[in-house]
XYZ file of C-alpha atoms in Angstrom:
374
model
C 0.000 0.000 0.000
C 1.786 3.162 -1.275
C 2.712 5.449 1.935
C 0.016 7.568 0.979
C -3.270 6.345 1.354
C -2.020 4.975 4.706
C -1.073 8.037 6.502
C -4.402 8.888 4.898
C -6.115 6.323 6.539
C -4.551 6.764 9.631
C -6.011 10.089 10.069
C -9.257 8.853 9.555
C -9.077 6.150 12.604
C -7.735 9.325 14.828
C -10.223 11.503 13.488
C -13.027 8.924 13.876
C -12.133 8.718 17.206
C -12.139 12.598 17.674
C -15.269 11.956 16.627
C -16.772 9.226 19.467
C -15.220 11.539 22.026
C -17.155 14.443 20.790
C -20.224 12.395 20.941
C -19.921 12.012 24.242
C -18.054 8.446 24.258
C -15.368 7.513 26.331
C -12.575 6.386 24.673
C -9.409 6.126 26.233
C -5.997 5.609 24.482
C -5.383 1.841 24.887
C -8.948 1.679 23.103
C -7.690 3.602 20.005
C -4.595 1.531 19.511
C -6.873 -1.326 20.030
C -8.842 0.012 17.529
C -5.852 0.389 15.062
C -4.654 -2.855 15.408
C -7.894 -4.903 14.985
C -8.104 -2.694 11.598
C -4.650 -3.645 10.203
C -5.965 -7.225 11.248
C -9.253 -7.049 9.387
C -8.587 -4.404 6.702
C -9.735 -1.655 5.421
C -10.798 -3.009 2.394
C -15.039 -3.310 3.607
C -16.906 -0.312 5.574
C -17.837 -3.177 7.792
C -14.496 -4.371 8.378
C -14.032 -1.415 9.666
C -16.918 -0.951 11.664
C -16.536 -4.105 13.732
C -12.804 -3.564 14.422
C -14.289 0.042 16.068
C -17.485 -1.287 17.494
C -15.520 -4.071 19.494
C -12.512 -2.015 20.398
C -14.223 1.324 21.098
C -17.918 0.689 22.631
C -17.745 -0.372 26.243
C -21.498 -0.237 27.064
C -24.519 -1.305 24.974
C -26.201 1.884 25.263
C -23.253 3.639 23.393
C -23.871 1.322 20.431
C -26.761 4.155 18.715
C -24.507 7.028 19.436
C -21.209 5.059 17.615
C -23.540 3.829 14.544
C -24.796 7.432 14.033
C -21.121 8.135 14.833
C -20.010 6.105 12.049
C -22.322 6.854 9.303
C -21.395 10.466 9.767
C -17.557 9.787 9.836
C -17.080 6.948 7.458
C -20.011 7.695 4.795
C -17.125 7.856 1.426
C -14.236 8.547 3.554
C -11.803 6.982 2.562
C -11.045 6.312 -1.270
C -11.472 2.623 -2.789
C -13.490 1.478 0.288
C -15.693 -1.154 -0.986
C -18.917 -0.175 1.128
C -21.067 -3.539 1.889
C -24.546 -3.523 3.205
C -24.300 -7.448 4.684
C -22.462 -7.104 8.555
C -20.745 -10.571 10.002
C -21.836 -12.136 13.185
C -18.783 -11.603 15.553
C -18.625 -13.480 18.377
C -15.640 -12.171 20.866
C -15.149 -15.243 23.697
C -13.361 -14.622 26.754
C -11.266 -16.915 28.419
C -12.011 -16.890 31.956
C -12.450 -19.166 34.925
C -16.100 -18.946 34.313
C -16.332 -20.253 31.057
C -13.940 -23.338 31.508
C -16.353 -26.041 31.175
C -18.382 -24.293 28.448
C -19.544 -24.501 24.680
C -19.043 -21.110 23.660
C -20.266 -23.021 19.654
C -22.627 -25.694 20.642
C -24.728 -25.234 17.372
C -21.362 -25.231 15.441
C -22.391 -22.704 13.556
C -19.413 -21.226 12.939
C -18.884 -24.061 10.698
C -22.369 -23.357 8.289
C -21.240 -19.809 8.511
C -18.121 -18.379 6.551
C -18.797 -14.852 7.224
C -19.038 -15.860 11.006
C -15.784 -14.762 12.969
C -15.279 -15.894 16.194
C -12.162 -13.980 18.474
C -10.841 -15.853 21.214
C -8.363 -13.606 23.913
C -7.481 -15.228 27.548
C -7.475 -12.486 29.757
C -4.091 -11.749 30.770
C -3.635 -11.860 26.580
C -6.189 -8.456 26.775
C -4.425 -7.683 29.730
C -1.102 -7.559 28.404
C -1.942 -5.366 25.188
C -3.982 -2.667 27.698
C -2.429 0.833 28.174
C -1.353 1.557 31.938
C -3.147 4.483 32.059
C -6.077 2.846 30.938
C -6.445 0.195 33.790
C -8.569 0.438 36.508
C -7.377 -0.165 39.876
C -8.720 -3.724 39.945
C -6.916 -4.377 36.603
C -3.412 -2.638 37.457
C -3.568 -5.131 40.421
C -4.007 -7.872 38.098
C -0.907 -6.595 35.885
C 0.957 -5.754 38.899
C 0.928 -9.324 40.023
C 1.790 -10.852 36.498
C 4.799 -8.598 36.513
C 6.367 -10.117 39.573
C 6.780 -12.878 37.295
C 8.641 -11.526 34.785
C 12.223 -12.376 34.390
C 15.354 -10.617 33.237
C 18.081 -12.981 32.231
C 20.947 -10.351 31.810
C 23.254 -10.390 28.865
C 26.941 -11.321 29.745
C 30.346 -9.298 28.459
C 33.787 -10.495 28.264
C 35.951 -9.961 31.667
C 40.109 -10.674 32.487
C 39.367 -13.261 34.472
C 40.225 -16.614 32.603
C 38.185 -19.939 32.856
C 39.414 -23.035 31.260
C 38.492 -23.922 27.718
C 38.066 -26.851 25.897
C 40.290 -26.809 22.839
C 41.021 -23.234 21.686
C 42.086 -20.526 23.561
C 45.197 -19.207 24.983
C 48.153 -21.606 26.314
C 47.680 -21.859 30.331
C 50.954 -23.409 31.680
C 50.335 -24.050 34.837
C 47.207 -26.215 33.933
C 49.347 -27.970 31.813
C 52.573 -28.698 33.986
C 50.032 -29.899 36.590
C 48.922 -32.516 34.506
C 52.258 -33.437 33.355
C 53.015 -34.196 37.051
C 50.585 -36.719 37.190
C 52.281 -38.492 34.238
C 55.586 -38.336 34.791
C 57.155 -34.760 33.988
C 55.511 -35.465 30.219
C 53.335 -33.042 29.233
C 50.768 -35.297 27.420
C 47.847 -33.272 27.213
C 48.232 -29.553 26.551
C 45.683 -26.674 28.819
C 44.106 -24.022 27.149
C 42.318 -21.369 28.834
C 39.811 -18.089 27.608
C 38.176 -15.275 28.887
C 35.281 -15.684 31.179
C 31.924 -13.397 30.993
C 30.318 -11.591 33.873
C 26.838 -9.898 33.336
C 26.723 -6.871 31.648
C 25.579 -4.463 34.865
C 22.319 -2.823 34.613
C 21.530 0.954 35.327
C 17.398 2.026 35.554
C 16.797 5.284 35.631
C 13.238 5.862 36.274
C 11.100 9.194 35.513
C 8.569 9.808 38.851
C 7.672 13.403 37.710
C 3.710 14.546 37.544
C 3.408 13.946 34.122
C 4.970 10.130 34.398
C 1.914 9.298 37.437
C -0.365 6.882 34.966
C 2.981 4.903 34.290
C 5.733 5.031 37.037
C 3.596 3.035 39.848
C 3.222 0.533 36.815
C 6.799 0.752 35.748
C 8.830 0.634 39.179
C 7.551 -3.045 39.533
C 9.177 -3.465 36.012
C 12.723 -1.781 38.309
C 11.702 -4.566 41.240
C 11.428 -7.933 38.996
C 14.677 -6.838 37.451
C 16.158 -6.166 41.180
C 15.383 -9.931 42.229
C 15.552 -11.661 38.827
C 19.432 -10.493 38.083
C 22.781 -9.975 39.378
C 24.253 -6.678 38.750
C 21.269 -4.034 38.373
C 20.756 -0.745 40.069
C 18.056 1.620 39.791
C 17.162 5.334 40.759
C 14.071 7.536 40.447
C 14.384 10.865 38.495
C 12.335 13.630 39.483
C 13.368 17.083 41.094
C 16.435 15.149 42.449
C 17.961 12.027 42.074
C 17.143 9.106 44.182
C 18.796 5.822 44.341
C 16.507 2.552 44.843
C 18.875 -0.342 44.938
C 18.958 -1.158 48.311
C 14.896 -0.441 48.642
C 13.865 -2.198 45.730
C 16.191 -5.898 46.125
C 13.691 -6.810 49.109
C 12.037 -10.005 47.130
C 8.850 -9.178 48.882
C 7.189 -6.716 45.870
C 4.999 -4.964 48.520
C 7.592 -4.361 51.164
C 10.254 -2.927 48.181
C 8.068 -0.995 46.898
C 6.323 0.443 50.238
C 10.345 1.408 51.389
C 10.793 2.661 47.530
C 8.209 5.301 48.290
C 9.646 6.214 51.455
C 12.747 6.761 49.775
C 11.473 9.318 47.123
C 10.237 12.465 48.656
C 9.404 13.819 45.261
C 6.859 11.839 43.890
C 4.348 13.070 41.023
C 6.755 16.439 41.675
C 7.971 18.376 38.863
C 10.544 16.987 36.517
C 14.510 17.996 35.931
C 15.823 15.208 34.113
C 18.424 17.256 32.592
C 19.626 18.031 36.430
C 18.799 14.608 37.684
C 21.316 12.910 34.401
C 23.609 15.365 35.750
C 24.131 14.095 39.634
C 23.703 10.706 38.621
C 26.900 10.865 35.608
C 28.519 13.371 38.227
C 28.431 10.709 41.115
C 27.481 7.255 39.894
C 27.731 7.041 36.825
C 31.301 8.500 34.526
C 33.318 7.117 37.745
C 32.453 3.839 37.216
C 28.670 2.549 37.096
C 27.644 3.220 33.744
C 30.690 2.300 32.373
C 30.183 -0.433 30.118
C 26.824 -0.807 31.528
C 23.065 -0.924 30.101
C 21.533 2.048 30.988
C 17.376 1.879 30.350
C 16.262 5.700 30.942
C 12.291 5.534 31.777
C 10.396 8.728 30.531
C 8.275 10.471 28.648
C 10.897 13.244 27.918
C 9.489 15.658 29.495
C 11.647 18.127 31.504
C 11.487 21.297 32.855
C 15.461 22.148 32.390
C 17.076 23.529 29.988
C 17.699 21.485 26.512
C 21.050 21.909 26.368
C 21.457 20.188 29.863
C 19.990 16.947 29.017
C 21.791 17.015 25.581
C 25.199 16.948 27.473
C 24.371 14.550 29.985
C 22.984 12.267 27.319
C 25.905 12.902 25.511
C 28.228 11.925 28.857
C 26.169 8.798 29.381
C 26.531 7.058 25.780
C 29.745 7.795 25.817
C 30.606 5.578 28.548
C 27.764 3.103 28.505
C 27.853 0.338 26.489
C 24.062 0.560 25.769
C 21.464 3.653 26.041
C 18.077 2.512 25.958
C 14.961 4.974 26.351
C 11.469 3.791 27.298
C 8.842 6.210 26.731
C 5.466 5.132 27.522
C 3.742 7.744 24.782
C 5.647 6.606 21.754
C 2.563 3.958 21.429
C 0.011 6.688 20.883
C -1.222 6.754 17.838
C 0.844 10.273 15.624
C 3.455 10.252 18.721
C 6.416 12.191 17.532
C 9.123 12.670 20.021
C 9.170 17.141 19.881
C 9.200 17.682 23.598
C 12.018 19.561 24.328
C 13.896 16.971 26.729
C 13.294 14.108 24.674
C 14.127 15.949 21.296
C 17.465 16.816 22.959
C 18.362 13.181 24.504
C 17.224 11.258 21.079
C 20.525 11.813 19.263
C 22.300 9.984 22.327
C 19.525 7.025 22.395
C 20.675 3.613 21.115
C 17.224 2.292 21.138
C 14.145 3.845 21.826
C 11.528 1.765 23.004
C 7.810 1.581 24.015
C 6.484 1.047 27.854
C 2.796 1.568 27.740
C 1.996 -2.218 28.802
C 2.967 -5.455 29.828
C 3.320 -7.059 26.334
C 5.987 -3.507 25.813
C 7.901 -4.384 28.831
C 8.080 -8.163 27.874
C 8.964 -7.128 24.541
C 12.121 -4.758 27.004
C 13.375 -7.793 29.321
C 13.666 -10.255 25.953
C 15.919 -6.997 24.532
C 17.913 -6.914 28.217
C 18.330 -10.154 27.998
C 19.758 -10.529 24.673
C-alpha cells in the first residue's frame, strides 16, 4: 500500500475517534490503539471491516452502540477512497477466556462451521491484559498486571571480563594447567591446557522518571525496576524527578509490597515536577562516569518531558553514551497513535539514544526484558 493512502487512513481512525469523544463516548488511548490494530488485522478493504474492528474495540457499554452507529455513518459515509462499502455485517462473536467459562460450549450449534462470514475472536485475559495501556487500567486491573509482573524475568546479557576460565580446545596456552597434569604423568606433558576469557553480566543501570506527568505509568513501571532487582545480578536503579534518588537497596527486598512500600519512602518527590536534565547530571557526576555506567546498560524511563534547559539533558545524554555500552529509552507515549518525540527533553536526549523503546503495557515491557536479555 503506497505510503500515501495509509497516513491517509490513519487520520481517519484518529479523526473517527475525535469523533466518538465528541459524541460524548469515552474512549481512552489503549482503546484507540486497540482500535488500530484490529483494523490492520481485518482491513480496510469493507466499511464493515471497519466498523466491527471500532465497534468491538471502542464501545464499552450497549447503550453507546446508537450514538457510535450514528457516529459512524457520519464519519465513514465515502471517507476513505477505494473502500468497498457492503450492506451485509458478520456475526462476531468475541469469547473470553475466563475461569467462568472453563467447562463451556461457547459453539454448541457449530455454527461457525455453516457460517463463513461468522468470525469468532478468542483472547485469555491476561492476553487483553497484556496489550492494555497503563493508564487505561482500573485499579482492579493494574492489580491484576501488577501481580503478572512479579513474574517476569530478566536474564541479563553477559560481556567479556580478564578473568580466565578453562576452555576446551582453543584458547590461549595456560601453563600451569598444563605442567600440573604433566606431574601426574611423569614430567611429560601429554595433554596440553588451554584457557579463555570468562563473561560476567553486563551491569544494569534504571533510571526511572517519577515526575507529575509520568503518574499513569511510574507506579506501573517501578515493579518493572523490582522484577529486574530480584531476577538479576548486577542491576541498580534510581528515580528521576526534582532530584535524584537511588533505589537499589529499597527495591532488592524479594517481597514486591515491602520494596516498593520502602521505595516510596525513599522518594520524597513523587508526582513532583521533573529535571531530568539536572537529575542525568548528579547521577553521571556521582554514579555514573566514575564507574557505574561504564560499560553498563543504561534503560532511561520517561516520557521526555523536563522542565530544564535542553542543552542540559543534551550533554548529559551525551556523557552517558559515551561511557555506557548501551542507552536505551522507554517512553510510555511513543505507542500513541501520531506520537512524535518534539518535547524539548526528549528531542534533545534522542541523538544519544541507542534504542528507543515503548512502555505503555505489559506485552511492551516483555517485549524490554527479551531486549535486556539478549
Amino acid at each position: 500500500v503506497p505510503a500515501t493512502v495509509e497516513q491517509t487512513l490513519d487520520r481517519h481512525l484518529v479523526g473517527f475517534v475525535d469523533v466518538l469523544r465528541r459524541s460524548g463516548l469515552d474512549v481512552p488511548l489503549g482503546s484507540t490503539l486497540e482500535f488500530g490494530r484490529a483494523v490492520a488485522a481485518v482491513g480496510a478493504g469493507t466499511r464493515s471491516g471497519v466498523y466491527w474492528a471500532g465497534r468491538a474495540t471502542l464501545v464499552r457499554r450497549p447503550e453507546d452502540v446508537g450514538t457510535y452507529d450514528e457516529a459512524f455513518q457520519r464519519h465513514w459515509m465515502g471517507a476513505v477512497p477505494g473502500t468497498r462499502v457492503t450492506t451485509e455485517q458478520p456475526t462476531i462473536t468475541l469469547l473470553l477466556d475466563v475461569a467462568d467459562d472453563v467447562d463451556g460450549d461457547p459453539d454448541p450449534a457449530g455454527e461457525s462451521d455453516r457460517h463463513d462470514d461468522h468470525l469468532s475472536v478468542r483472547w485469555s485475559r491476561t492476553e487483553v491484559l497484556g496489550s492494555r495501556d497503563f493508564a487505561d487500567c482500573t485499579d482492579e486491573e493494574l492489580a491484576e498486571l501488577h501481580d503478572l509482573m512479579a513474574g517476569l524475568r530478566l536474564f541479563g546479557a553477559t560481556r567479556r571480563c580478564r578473568r580466565l576460565r578453562p576452555a576446551a580446545h582453543r584458547g590461549r596456552p595456560d601453563l600451569r594447567r598444563t605442567v600440573r597434569a604433566a606431574l601426574r604423568t611423569g614430567g611429560e606433558p601429554m595433554k596440553r591446557a588451554f584457557s579463555e576469557p570468562g563473561t560476567r553480566p553486563r551491569r544494569l543501570v534504571l533510571l526511572l522518571d517519577v515526575s507529575g506527568s509520568m503518574e499513569p505509568y511510574a507506579r506501573a513501571l517501578i515493579r518493572f525496576l523490582h522484577a529486574a532487582m530480584v531476577g538479576r545480578r548486577d542491576v541498580e536503579a534510581f528515580a528521576l524527578g526534582t532530584r535524584l534518588t537511588r533505589l537499589t537497596r529499597e527495591l532488592s527486598t524479594r517481597d514486591p509490597d515491602a520494596a516498593l512500600s520502602r521505595a516510596a519512602g525513599a522518594v520524597t518527590d513523587w508526582s513532583g515536577g521533573t529535571r531530568l536534565g539536572d537529575g542525568l547530571r548528579a547521577f553521571n557526576d556521582t554514579w555514573g562516569v566514575p564507574g557505574m555506567a561504564r560499560g553498563a546498560t543504561v534503560v532511561v524511563l520517561s516520557d521526555g518531558w523536563d522542565r530544564g534547559e535542553p542543552a542540559v539533558m543534551e550533554e548529559q545524554m551525551a556523557r552517558l553514551h559515551r561511557v555506557a555500552h548501551e542507552v536505551v529509552w522507554v517512553n510510555p507515549l511513543k505507542a500513541s497513535p501520531g506520537y512524535a518525540p518534539i518535547a524539548r527533553g526528549m528531542a534533545a536526549a534522542l541523538p544519544h539514544v541507542d534504542r528507543f523503546l515503548e512502555g505503555h503495557s505489559l506485552d511492551s515491557l516483555r517485549d524490554l526484558a527479551d531486549l535486556l536479555a539478549g
